[in-house]
GROMACS .gro file of C-alpha atoms in nm:
model
  474
    1MET     CA    1   3.197  -1.957 -11.582
    2SER     CA    2   3.341  -2.271 -11.433
    3GLN     CA    3   3.113  -2.555 -11.341
    4PRO     CA    4   3.099  -2.666 -10.977
    5GLN     CA    5   3.295  -2.979 -10.909
    6SER     CA    6   3.084  -3.286 -10.867
    7PHE     CA    7   3.122  -3.483 -10.545
    8ASP     CA    8   3.211  -3.845 -10.586
    9PRO     CA    9   3.117  -4.026 -10.263
   10SER     CA   10   3.328  -4.324 -10.366
   11PHE     CA   11   3.642  -4.114 -10.326
   12MET     CA   12   3.723  -3.854 -10.057
   13SER     CA   13   4.065  -3.723  -9.968
   14ARG     CA   14   4.161  -3.674  -9.607
   15ARG     CA   15   4.144  -3.295  -9.651
   16GLN     CA   16   3.796  -3.318  -9.804
   17MET     CA   17   3.679  -3.546  -9.526
   18LEU     CA   18   3.799  -3.309  -9.251
   19ARG     CA   19   3.653  -3.004  -9.426
   20ARG     CA   20   3.313  -3.158  -9.492
   21SER     CA   21   3.289  -3.323  -9.147
   22SER     CA   22   3.414  -3.038  -8.927
   23ALA     CA   23   3.067  -2.922  -8.827
   24GLY     CA   24   2.970  -3.274  -8.731
   25PHE     CA   25   3.282  -3.320  -8.518
   26GLY     CA   26   3.206  -2.995  -8.337
   27SER     CA   27   2.852  -3.108  -8.262
   28VAL     CA   28   2.976  -3.440  -8.125
   29ALA     CA   29   3.232  -3.265  -7.903
   30LEU     CA   30   2.977  -3.011  -7.780
   31SER     CA   31   2.720  -3.277  -7.696
   32GLY     CA   32   2.988  -3.469  -7.505
   33LEU     CA   33   3.087  -3.164  -7.303
   34LEU     CA   34   2.727  -3.083  -7.220
   35ALA     CA   35   2.660  -3.441  -7.118
   36ASP     CA   36   2.964  -3.437  -6.888
   37LEU     CA   37   2.849  -3.112  -6.732
   38ALA     CA   38   2.499  -3.246  -6.681
   39ARG     CA   39   2.630  -3.560  -6.512
   40ALA     CA   40   2.862  -3.359  -6.286
   41GLN     CA   41   2.596  -3.113  -6.177
   42GLY     CA   42   2.298  -3.345  -6.174
   43GLN     CA   43   2.357  -3.497  -5.832
   44GLY     CA   44   2.084  -3.365  -5.603
   45ALA     CA   45   2.001  -3.087  -5.849
   46ASP     CA   46   1.686  -2.980  -5.663
   47ASN     CA   47   1.860  -2.983  -5.325
   48PRO     CA   48   2.229  -3.079  -5.336
   49MET     CA   49   2.249  -3.078  -4.955
   50ILE     CA   50   1.969  -3.325  -4.891
   51ALA     CA   51   2.090  -3.624  -4.687
   52ARG     CA   52   2.177  -3.916  -4.915
   53PRO     CA   53   2.289  -4.273  -4.852
   54GLY     CA   54   2.647  -4.365  -4.932
   55HIS     CA   55   2.772  -4.660  -5.135
   56HIS     CA   56   2.760  -4.900  -4.840
   57ALA     CA   57   2.642  -4.908  -4.478
   58PRO     CA   58   2.830  -4.636  -4.284
   59ARG     CA   59   3.003  -4.675  -3.951
   60ALA     CA   60   3.006  -4.299  -3.895
   61LYS     CA   61   2.754  -4.030  -3.982
   62ARG     CA   62   2.973  -3.728  -3.922
   63VAL     CA   63   3.333  -3.616  -3.864
   64ILE     CA   64   3.496  -3.387  -3.609
   65PHE     CA   65   3.844  -3.301  -3.736
   66LEU     CA   66   4.082  -3.161  -3.474
   67PHE     CA   67   4.356  -3.003  -3.686
   68ILE     CA   68   4.681  -2.931  -3.501
   69HIS     CA   69   4.845  -2.669  -3.720
   70GLY     CA   70   5.223  -2.654  -3.742
   71GLY     CA   71   5.321  -3.017  -3.702
   72PRO     CA   72   5.306  -3.173  -3.354
   73SER     CA   73   5.594  -3.405  -3.275
   74GLN     CA   74   5.505  -3.773  -3.295
   75VAL     CA   75   5.805  -3.883  -3.088
   76ASP     CA   76   5.697  -3.650  -2.806
   77SER     CA   77   5.328  -3.743  -2.804
   78PHE     CA   78   5.197  -4.082  -2.923
   79ASP     CA   79   5.496  -4.265  -3.079
   80TYR     CA   80   5.718  -4.383  -2.793
   81LYS     CA   81   6.079  -4.449  -2.897
   82PRO     CA   82   6.298  -4.595  -2.617
   83ARG     CA   83   6.594  -4.620  -2.856
   84LEU     CA   84   6.574  -4.247  -2.924
   85GLN     CA   85   6.599  -4.181  -2.551
   86LYS     CA   86   6.895  -4.418  -2.521
   87ASP     CA   87   7.089  -4.267  -2.814
   88HIS     CA   88   7.023  -3.900  -2.731
   89GLY     CA   89   7.307  -3.688  -2.869
   90GLU     CA   90   7.436  -3.956  -3.106
   91PRO     CA   91   7.442  -3.918  -3.489
   92LEU     CA   92   7.151  -4.064  -3.682
   93PRO     CA   93   7.280  -4.405  -3.797
   94PHE     CA   94   7.115  -4.390  -4.140
   95ASP     CA   95   7.066  -4.133  -4.415
   96LYS     CA   96   6.839  -3.836  -4.373
   97PRO     CA   97   6.592  -3.756  -4.654
   98ARG     CA   98   6.740  -3.628  -4.978
   99VAL     CA   99   6.514  -3.320  -4.955
  100GLN     CA  100   6.500  -3.158  -4.612
  101PHE     CA  101   6.324  -2.841  -4.504
  102ALA     CA  102   6.631  -2.740  -4.302
  103GLN     CA  103   6.944  -2.899  -4.160
  104THR     CA  104   6.942  -3.092  -3.834
  105SER     CA  105   7.217  -3.244  -3.624
  106ASN     CA  106   7.221  -3.538  -3.384
  107LEU     CA  107   6.939  -3.733  -3.221
  108MET     CA  108   6.733  -3.563  -2.950
  109GLY     CA  109   6.541  -3.771  -2.699
  110SER     CA  110   6.200  -3.654  -2.583
  111PRO     CA  111   6.192  -3.418  -2.283
  112TRP     CA  112   5.870  -3.589  -2.174
  113LYS     CA  113   5.814  -3.929  -2.018
  114PHE     CA  114   5.572  -4.181  -2.166
  115ASN     CA  115   5.328  -4.390  -1.965
  116ARG     CA  116   5.090  -4.674  -2.042
  117TYR     CA  117   4.720  -4.595  -2.003
  118GLY     CA  118   4.394  -4.788  -2.000
  119GLN     CA  119   4.335  -5.158  -2.033
  120SER     CA  120   4.507  -5.142  -2.371
  121GLY     CA  121   4.831  -5.009  -2.224
  122LEU     CA  122   4.853  -4.740  -2.494
  123TRP     CA  123   5.171  -4.532  -2.471
  124VAL     CA  124   5.099  -4.159  -2.429
  125SER     CA  125   5.346  -3.891  -2.324
  126ASP     CA  126   5.315  -3.651  -2.032
  127LEU     CA  127   5.210  -3.385  -2.283
  128PHE     CA  128   4.859  -3.538  -2.289
  129PRO     CA  129   4.779  -3.685  -1.947
  130GLU     CA  130   4.403  -3.621  -1.969
  131ILE     CA  131   4.371  -3.788  -2.309
  132GLY     CA  132   4.582  -4.079  -2.183
  133LYS     CA  133   4.392  -4.117  -1.855
  134HIS     CA  134   4.038  -4.093  -1.993
  135CYS     CA  135   4.054  -4.186  -2.363
  136ALA     CA  136   4.337  -4.434  -2.426
  137ASP     CA  137   4.103  -4.726  -2.488
  138ASP     CA  138   3.906  -4.521  -2.742
  139LEU     CA  139   4.205  -4.417  -2.954
  140CYS     CA  140   4.328  -4.580  -3.272
  141VAL     CA  141   4.676  -4.433  -3.319
  142VAL     CA  142   4.811  -4.456  -3.674
  143ARG     CA  143   5.188  -4.428  -3.632
  144SER     CA  144   5.293  -4.478  -3.994
  145LEU     CA  145   5.138  -4.184  -4.176
  146HIS     CA  146   5.350  -4.024  -4.447
  147GLY     CA  147   5.311  -3.745  -4.700
  148SER     CA  148   5.516  -3.583  -4.972
  149ASN     CA  149   5.573  -3.218  -4.883
  150PRO     CA  150   5.802  -3.079  -4.609
  151ALA     CA  151   5.663  -2.723  -4.633
  152HIS     CA  152   5.361  -2.607  -4.435
  153GLY     CA  153   5.164  -2.471  -4.730
  154GLY     CA  154   5.191  -2.778  -4.949
  155ALA     CA  155   5.147  -3.018  -4.659
  156LEU     CA  156   4.832  -2.839  -4.535
  157MET     CA  157   4.685  -2.855  -4.883
  158LYS     CA  158   4.769  -3.225  -4.908
  159ILE     CA  159   4.603  -3.305  -4.575
  160HIS     CA  160   4.295  -3.096  -4.647
  161THR     CA  161   4.244  -3.155  -5.019
  162GLY     CA  162   4.455  -3.454  -5.122
  163SER     CA  163   4.678  -3.239  -5.344
  164ASP     CA  164   4.971  -3.010  -5.269
  165THR     CA  165   4.995  -2.855  -5.614
  166PHE     CA  166   4.645  -2.771  -5.741
  167VAL     CA  167   4.336  -2.602  -5.601
  168ARG     CA  168   4.109  -2.895  -5.517
  169PRO     CA  169   3.796  -2.939  -5.305
  170SER     CA  170   3.861  -2.993  -4.937
  171MET     CA  171   3.779  -3.310  -4.746
  172GLY     CA  172   3.472  -3.155  -4.583
  173SER     CA  173   3.343  -3.039  -4.921
  174TRP     CA  174   3.380  -3.389  -5.068
  175VAL     CA  175   3.194  -3.537  -4.770
  176THR     CA  176   2.895  -3.306  -4.806
  177TYR     CA  177   2.900  -3.351  -5.184
  178GLY     CA  178   2.870  -3.725  -5.131
  179LEU     CA  179   2.629  -3.735  -4.837
  180GLY     CA  180   2.458  -3.397  -4.805
  181THR     CA  181   2.371  -3.291  -4.451
  182GLU     CA  182   2.132  -3.404  -4.181
  183ASN     CA  183   2.008  -3.052  -4.099
  184GLN     CA  184   1.886  -2.827  -4.378
  185ASN     CA  185   1.897  -2.523  -4.148
  186LEU     CA  186   2.271  -2.541  -4.093
  187PRO     CA  187   2.572  -2.568  -4.325
  188GLY     CA  188   2.697  -2.918  -4.388
  189PHE     CA  189   3.061  -2.819  -4.336
  190ILE     CA  190   3.177  -2.578  -4.064
  191THR     CA  191   3.535  -2.481  -3.982
  192ILE     CA  192   3.607  -2.305  -3.651
  193CYS     CA  193   3.899  -2.062  -3.624
  194PRO     CA  194   4.091  -2.193  -3.928
  195THR     CA  195   4.433  -2.060  -4.019
  196LEU     CA  196   4.424  -1.799  -4.295
  197GLY     CA  197   4.784  -1.875  -4.390
  198HIS     CA  198   4.946  -2.180  -4.552
  199GLY     CA  199   4.674  -2.219  -4.813
  200GLY     CA  200   4.413  -2.017  -4.630
  201VAL     CA  201   4.064  -2.047  -4.772
  202ASN     CA  202   4.177  -2.321  -5.012
  203ASN     CA  203   4.197  -2.557  -4.715
  204PHE     CA  204   3.819  -2.541  -4.667
  205SER     CA  205   3.715  -2.448  -5.019
  206SER     CA  206   3.471  -2.631  -5.246
  207ALA     CA  207   3.694  -2.535  -5.543
  208PHE     CA  208   3.517  -2.668  -5.855
  209LEU     CA  209   3.244  -2.850  -5.661
  210PRO     CA  210   2.915  -2.660  -5.635
  211ALA     CA  211   2.963  -2.363  -5.402
  212VAL     CA  212   2.705  -2.493  -5.155
  213HIS     CA  213   2.971  -2.741  -5.037
  214HIS     CA  214   3.215  -2.466  -4.937
  215GLY     CA  215   3.310  -2.464  -4.568
  216THR     CA  216   3.137  -2.204  -4.352
  217ARG     CA  217   3.400  -2.022  -4.148
  218LEU     CA  218   3.359  -1.912  -3.787
  219GLY     CA  219   3.631  -1.660  -3.708
  220HIS     CA  220   3.997  -1.735  -3.773
  221SER     CA  221   4.307  -1.846  -3.587
  222GLY     CA  222   4.390  -1.492  -3.475
  223LEU     CA  223   4.053  -1.446  -3.304
  224PRO     CA  224   3.941  -1.594  -2.969
  225SER     CA  225   3.690  -1.868  -3.039
  226ALA     CA  226   3.436  -1.707  -2.806
  227LYS     CA  227   3.419  -1.420  -3.055
  228ALA     CA  228   3.403  -1.644  -3.363
  229GLN     CA  229   3.069  -1.602  -3.535
  230ILE     CA  230   2.909  -1.677  -3.869
  231ALA     CA  231   2.944  -1.351  -4.059
  232TYR     CA  232   2.623  -1.151  -4.112
  233LEU     CA  233   2.413  -1.414  -3.937
  234GLY     CA  234   2.159  -1.174  -3.793
  235ASN     CA  235   1.979  -0.867  -3.927
  236GLU     CA  236   1.889  -0.619  -3.656
  237HIS     CA  237   1.726  -0.378  -3.898
  238GLN     CA  238   1.460  -0.593  -4.065
  239SER     CA  239   1.205  -0.845  -3.947
  240SER     CA  240   1.212  -1.201  -4.071
  241GLN     CA  241   0.888  -1.135  -4.263
  242MET     CA  242   1.047  -0.846  -4.452
  243GLN     CA  243   1.358  -1.053  -4.525
  244ARG     CA  244   1.140  -1.337  -4.651
  245ALA     CA  245   0.949  -1.103  -4.883
  246LYS     CA  246   1.274  -0.961  -5.024
  247LEU     CA  247   1.418  -1.307  -5.069
  248ASP     CA  248   1.106  -1.426  -5.252
  249MET     CA  249   1.128  -1.129  -5.489
  250LEU     CA  250   1.499  -1.193  -5.548
  251ASN     CA  251   1.427  -1.560  -5.617
  252ARG     CA  252   1.165  -1.466  -5.878
  253VAL     CA  253   1.418  -1.241  -6.052
  254ASN     CA  254   1.683  -1.513  -6.042
  255GLN     CA  255   1.438  -1.778  -6.167
  256ASN     CA  256   1.336  -1.557  -6.459
  257HIS     CA  257   1.701  -1.499  -6.544
  258ARG     CA  258   1.770  -1.872  -6.532
  259GLU     CA  259   1.476  -1.948  -6.761
  260SER     CA  260   1.612  -1.705  -7.019
  261THR     CA  261   1.977  -1.816  -7.000
  262GLY     CA  262   1.951  -2.187  -6.921
  263PRO     CA  263   2.129  -2.382  -6.645
  264ASP     CA  264   2.370  -2.170  -6.443
  265ALA     CA  265   2.556  -2.344  -6.159
  266ALA     CA  266   2.684  -2.018  -6.010
  267LEU     CA  267   2.334  -1.870  -6.002
  268GLU     CA  268   2.192  -2.188  -5.847
  269ALA     CA  269   2.460  -2.171  -5.576
  270ARG     CA  270   2.370  -1.809  -5.497
  271ILE     CA  271   1.999  -1.887  -5.471
  272LYS     CA  272   2.065  -2.177  -5.234
  273SER     CA  273   2.314  -1.976  -5.025
  274PHE     CA  274   2.053  -1.702  -4.975
  275GLU     CA  275   1.794  -1.957  -4.866
  276LEU     CA  276   2.035  -2.130  -4.628
  277ALA     CA  277   2.141  -1.796  -4.479
  278PHE     CA  278   1.776  -1.713  -4.408
  279ARG     CA  279   1.708  -2.050  -4.245
  280MET     CA  280   2.027  -2.033  -4.037
  281GLN     CA  281   1.900  -1.725  -3.855
  282THR     CA  282   1.643  -1.938  -3.676
  283GLU     CA  283   1.867  -2.224  -3.561
  284ALA     CA  284   2.237  -2.131  -3.569
  285PRO     CA  285   2.227  -1.876  -3.280
  286GLU     CA  286   2.078  -2.135  -3.047
  287VAL     CA  287   2.329  -2.402  -3.148
  288MET     CA  288   2.616  -2.159  -3.092
  289ASP     CA  289   2.492  -2.053  -2.749
  290VAL     CA  290   2.762  -2.221  -2.541
  291ALA     CA  291   2.648  -2.018  -2.237
  292SER     CA  292   2.352  -2.256  -2.206
  293GLU     CA  293   2.581  -2.549  -2.120
  294PRO     CA  294   2.550  -2.677  -1.761
  295ASP     CA  295   2.830  -2.636  -1.509
  296TYR     CA  296   2.944  -2.999  -1.524
  297ILE     CA  297   3.003  -2.972  -1.901
  298ARG     CA  298   3.189  -2.644  -1.863
  299ASP     CA  299   3.412  -2.811  -1.606
  300LEU     CA  300   3.457  -3.125  -1.817
  301TYR     CA  301   3.597  -2.927  -2.112
  302GLY     CA  302   3.780  -2.668  -1.901
  303LEU     CA  303   3.574  -2.375  -2.022
  304GLU     CA  304   3.636  -2.173  -1.705
  305ASP     CA  305   4.012  -2.234  -1.702
  306GLU     CA  306   4.216  -1.958  -1.866
  307THR     CA  307   4.457  -2.210  -2.020
  308THR     CA  308   4.194  -2.433  -2.179
  309ALA     CA  309   3.901  -2.195  -2.232
  310ASP     CA  310   3.967  -2.107  -2.596
  311PHE     CA  311   3.994  -2.460  -2.734
  312ALA     CA  312   3.725  -2.581  -2.492
  313HIS     CA  313   3.487  -2.337  -2.659
  314GLN     CA  314   3.579  -2.481  -3.001
  315CYS     CA  315   3.525  -2.839  -2.884
  316ILE     CA  316   3.189  -2.762  -2.725
  317LEU     CA  317   3.079  -2.590  -3.045
  318ALA     CA  318   3.193  -2.896  -3.242
  319ARG     CA  319   2.985  -3.126  -3.025
  320ARG     CA  320   2.681  -2.898  -3.051
  321PHE     CA  321   2.711  -2.874  -3.430
  322ALA     CA  322   2.760  -3.250  -3.463
  323GLU     CA  323   2.465  -3.313  -3.236
  324SER     CA  324   2.256  -3.082  -3.456
  325GLY     CA  325   2.331  -3.272  -3.775
  326VAL     CA  326   2.630  -3.090  -3.926
  327ARG     CA  327   2.816  -3.348  -4.133
  328PHE     CA  328   3.177  -3.220  -4.103
  329VAL     CA  329   3.313  -2.992  -3.828
  330GLN     CA  330   3.674  -2.879  -3.806
  331CYS     CA  331   3.849  -2.720  -3.509
  332SER     CA  332   4.199  -2.578  -3.550
  333HIS     CA  333   4.475  -2.508  -3.300
  334SER     CA  334   4.797  -2.317  -3.379
  335TYR     CA  335   5.097  -2.307  -3.386
  336TRP     CA  336   5.297  -2.624  -3.327
  337ASP     CA  337   5.611  -2.536  -3.526
  338GLN     CA  338   5.891  -2.556  -3.272
  339HIS     CA  339   6.215  -2.529  -3.468
  340SER     CA  340   6.359  -2.415  -3.136
  341ASP     CA  341   6.244  -2.432  -2.774
  342LEU     CA  342   6.050  -2.754  -2.823
  343ARG     CA  343   6.005  -2.797  -2.448
  344GLY     CA  344   5.864  -2.447  -2.409
  345GLY     CA  345   5.646  -2.450  -2.722
  346HIS     CA  346   5.491  -2.796  -2.703
  347GLY     CA  347   5.484  -2.766  -2.325
  348ARG     CA  348   5.274  -2.451  -2.350
  349LEU     CA  349   5.043  -2.564  -2.631
  350ALA     CA  350   4.957  -2.919  -2.520
  351PRO     CA  351   4.779  -2.816  -2.196
  352GLN     CA  352   4.558  -2.585  -2.402
  353ILE     CA  353   4.403  -2.879  -2.589
  354ASP     CA  354   4.452  -3.187  -2.368
  355ARG     CA  355   4.159  -3.137  -2.131
  356PRO     CA  356   3.916  -3.001  -2.396
  357ILE     CA  357   3.980  -3.297  -2.629
  358ALA     CA  358   3.945  -3.549  -2.348
  359GLY     CA  359   3.623  -3.372  -2.250
  360LEU     CA  360   3.492  -3.387  -2.606
  361ILE     CA  361   3.547  -3.763  -2.637
  362ARG     CA  362   3.399  -3.833  -2.294
  363ASP     CA  363   3.100  -3.609  -2.367
  364LEU     CA  364   3.031  -3.771  -2.706
  365LYS     CA  365   3.060  -4.112  -2.543
  366ALA     CA  366   2.820  -4.024  -2.263
  367ARG     CA  367   2.561  -3.898  -2.513
  368GLY     CA  368   2.590  -4.209  -2.733
  369LEU     CA  369   2.732  -3.998  -3.015
  370LEU     CA  370   3.084  -4.141  -3.029
  371ASP     CA  371   2.962  -4.462  -3.193
  372ASP     CA  372   2.867  -4.276  -3.512
  373THR     CA  373   3.093  -3.970  -3.485
  374LEU     CA  374   3.449  -4.006  -3.615
  375VAL     CA  375   3.692  -3.785  -3.424
  376VAL     CA  376   4.023  -3.731  -3.606
  377TRP     CA  377   4.335  -3.563  -3.459
  378GLY     CA  378   4.655  -3.465  -3.638
  379GLY     CA  379   4.871  -3.205  -3.809
  380GLU     CA  380   5.014  -3.156  -4.157
  381PHE     CA  381   5.329  -3.354  -4.071
  382GLY     CA  382   5.542  -3.454  -3.772
  383ARG     CA  383   5.887  -3.354  -3.649
  384THR     CA  384   6.236  -3.496  -3.691
  385PRO     CA  385   6.391  -3.707  -3.415
  386THR     CA  386   6.709  -3.514  -3.488
  387MET     CA  387   6.785  -3.180  -3.329
  388GLN     CA  388   6.751  -2.840  -3.493
  389GLY     CA  389   6.956  -2.575  -3.320
  390SER     CA  390   6.998  -2.663  -2.954
  391ASP     CA  391   6.644  -2.773  -2.864
  392GLY     CA  392   6.411  -2.784  -3.166
  393ARG     CA  393   6.287  -3.026  -3.431
  394ASP     CA  394   6.241  -2.972  -3.805
  395HIS     CA  395   5.948  -3.068  -4.031
  396ASN     CA  396   5.907  -3.440  -4.102
  397PRO     CA  397   5.649  -3.568  -4.354
  398HIS     CA  398   5.814  -3.911  -4.381
  399GLY     CA  399   5.670  -4.068  -4.068
  400PHE     CA  400   5.421  -3.919  -3.822
  401CYS     CA  401   5.105  -4.009  -3.637
  402TRP     CA  402   4.737  -3.924  -3.626
  403TRP     CA  403   4.469  -4.080  -3.413
  404MET     CA  404   4.103  -4.153  -3.461
  405ALA     CA  405   3.829  -4.232  -3.211
  406GLY     CA  406   3.470  -4.357  -3.244
  407GLY     CA  407   3.297  -4.384  -3.580
  408GLY     CA  408   3.372  -4.751  -3.640
  409VAL     CA  409   3.746  -4.767  -3.566
  410LYS     CA  410   3.906  -5.006  -3.318
  411GLY     CA  411   3.991  -4.843  -2.987
  412GLY     CA  412   4.301  -4.891  -2.776
  413ILE     CA  413   4.527  -4.993  -3.066
  414THR     CA  414   4.823  -4.866  -3.263
  415TYR     CA  415   4.866  -4.933  -3.633
  416GLY     CA  416   5.189  -4.918  -3.828
  417GLN     CA  417   5.538  -4.832  -3.714
  418THR     CA  418   5.813  -4.583  -3.776
  419ASP     CA  419   6.178  -4.687  -3.748
  420GLU     CA  420   6.332  -4.717  -3.401
  421TYR     CA  421   6.400  -4.342  -3.390
  422GLY     CA  422   6.070  -4.225  -3.541
  423TYR     CA  423   6.200  -4.075  -3.867
  424TYR     CA  424   6.049  -4.290  -4.145
  425ALA     CA  425   5.728  -4.493  -4.167
  426VAL     CA  426   5.846  -4.850  -4.220
  427GLU     CA  427   5.565  -5.093  -4.136
  428ASN     CA  428   5.202  -5.086  -4.260
  429LYS     CA  429   5.265  -4.745  -4.413
  430VAL     CA  430   4.961  -4.519  -4.450
  431HIS     CA  431   4.976  -4.245  -4.712
  432VAL     CA  432   4.759  -3.934  -4.685
  433HIS     CA  433   4.546  -4.079  -4.969
  434ASP     CA  434   4.495  -4.395  -4.763
  435LEU     CA  435   4.386  -4.184  -4.467
  436HIS     CA  436   4.128  -4.004  -4.681
  437ALA     CA  437   4.006  -4.330  -4.836
  438THR     CA  438   3.956  -4.477  -4.488
  439ILE     CA  439   3.768  -4.174  -4.355
  440LEU     CA  440   3.534  -4.184  -4.656
  441HIS     CA  441   3.488  -4.561  -4.616
  442LEU     CA  442   3.382  -4.518  -4.253
  443LEU     CA  443   3.123  -4.267  -4.374
  444GLY     CA  444   2.987  -4.522  -4.623
  445ILE     CA  445   3.159  -4.377  -4.930
  446ASP     CA  446   3.368  -4.568  -5.183
  447HIS     CA  447   3.649  -4.321  -5.251
  448GLU     CA  448   3.691  -4.451  -5.607
  449ARG     CA  449   3.326  -4.376  -5.688
  450LEU     CA  450   3.305  -4.030  -5.529
  451THR     CA  451   3.399  -3.835  -5.841
  452TYR     CA  452   3.323  -3.503  -6.004
  453ARG     CA  453   3.382  -3.426  -6.371
  454TYR     CA  454   3.561  -3.097  -6.426
  455ALA     CA  455   3.766  -2.963  -6.718
  456GLY     CA  456   3.726  -3.288  -6.909
  457ARG     CA  457   3.834  -3.538  -6.645
  458ASP     CA  458   3.702  -3.704  -6.330
  459PHE     CA  459   3.845  -3.583  -5.999
  460ARG     CA  460   3.827  -3.739  -5.655
  461LEU     CA  461   3.970  -3.667  -5.308
  462THR     CA  462   4.220  -3.953  -5.338
  463ASP     CA  463   4.317  -3.869  -5.698
  464VAL     CA  464   4.421  -4.201  -5.857
  465GLU     CA  465   4.555  -4.359  -5.538
  466GLY     CA  466   4.438  -4.455  -5.190
  467HIS     CA  467   4.359  -4.782  -5.012
  468VAL     CA  468   4.123  -4.832  -4.719
  469VAL     CA  469   4.311  -4.935  -4.403
  470LYS     CA  470   4.078  -5.221  -4.316
  471ASP     CA  471   4.275  -5.346  -4.016
  472ILE     CA  472   4.173  -5.046  -3.804
  473ILE     CA  473   3.799  -5.086  -3.870
  474ALA     CA  474   3.603  -5.249  -3.587
   0.00000   0.00000   0.00000
């Protein structure tokens, strides 16, 4: 019988070291993973939606995001280009992008006239006379926005989540993750009539953030906003006392399960979603009761006008939710993708939103809410100044415009420039990551510190980029 080999601690081969230390390495790795998970899920563990201070003093407490789905044309709305009008029909005098969504031909001037509005003299086209007439001095128009994807799906994901290639948390989810909500009886993030295409639910998803930060959807883009409701909000068959008793019993079962299995983020999210759903029954129906609005408000937004009624209803809901403490509200309007018949398409769609948006800003201002409510308007990209077909414009992520109002931004200004035809951002360029960083900054959040550890790395809305556009902050 052979004798066991003695172990000489003064000498150990690499193979012996790895074999004898493998259990220790595993323990170190496991403890590291568990520590990362605990840090990621520890924020507001008892109530992840409780209102929390940001990293610095905020200028805005909440956001209303007016998403214009399809890509509204910057050179026909808020980016006036006299040279484009002058050279209508001429070839573009410089190279088009290497990657284009489709082919276009010569330059096409805008079918609409531009006028100066307000004391600021802001240029706004005839597509948006109400916004120009009543809100010009409140708008901060960023004319040099640029992205990276010329396709709707990727561009929508980039605008909403900061990434066009991976499933990431949406902007609204990051905001509630960082700040919680001001009303524990309502969701912190509500999206009204969102598109279910071009990314669909991923555009308002919490992804790997705790599920409580997922956007609550009211209807969808194919449904009139007056019929958009929070699914299963009411229970006609049981009293609130009976529901409360059932929920208490379910909570006891879930708590017992959690005690036997240990921390379970998915279970925690379910428990909190049940509790929020119960509380919402008492407050959400009243907040969503647009019929209670007085006549002057209905007229201000255009609620009784057939053309404007649908988006007016969205905008009134947005104001009511914001007024009730919802942190992030999104309204969506489709479908601004005029590859042909630009005059007919934009000309039909713009009147549907012009009066309601002007009404929203005026209403917020009158109530003293605009000072700490950031209103943001824009699409996933803009349009080419060159012609597609006989009267359309193609996708253009290389230079387009958004505007902001209230919430700590300077009013009555433009920032950045595209070239003299409106194709490329050329001066004070603002990337989508910069836009997100600025929105978070206005809310009191340092975008570089708003992180979540997932799959072994830290994630953030702005990925590893983004700079705050300080020149637009009041």
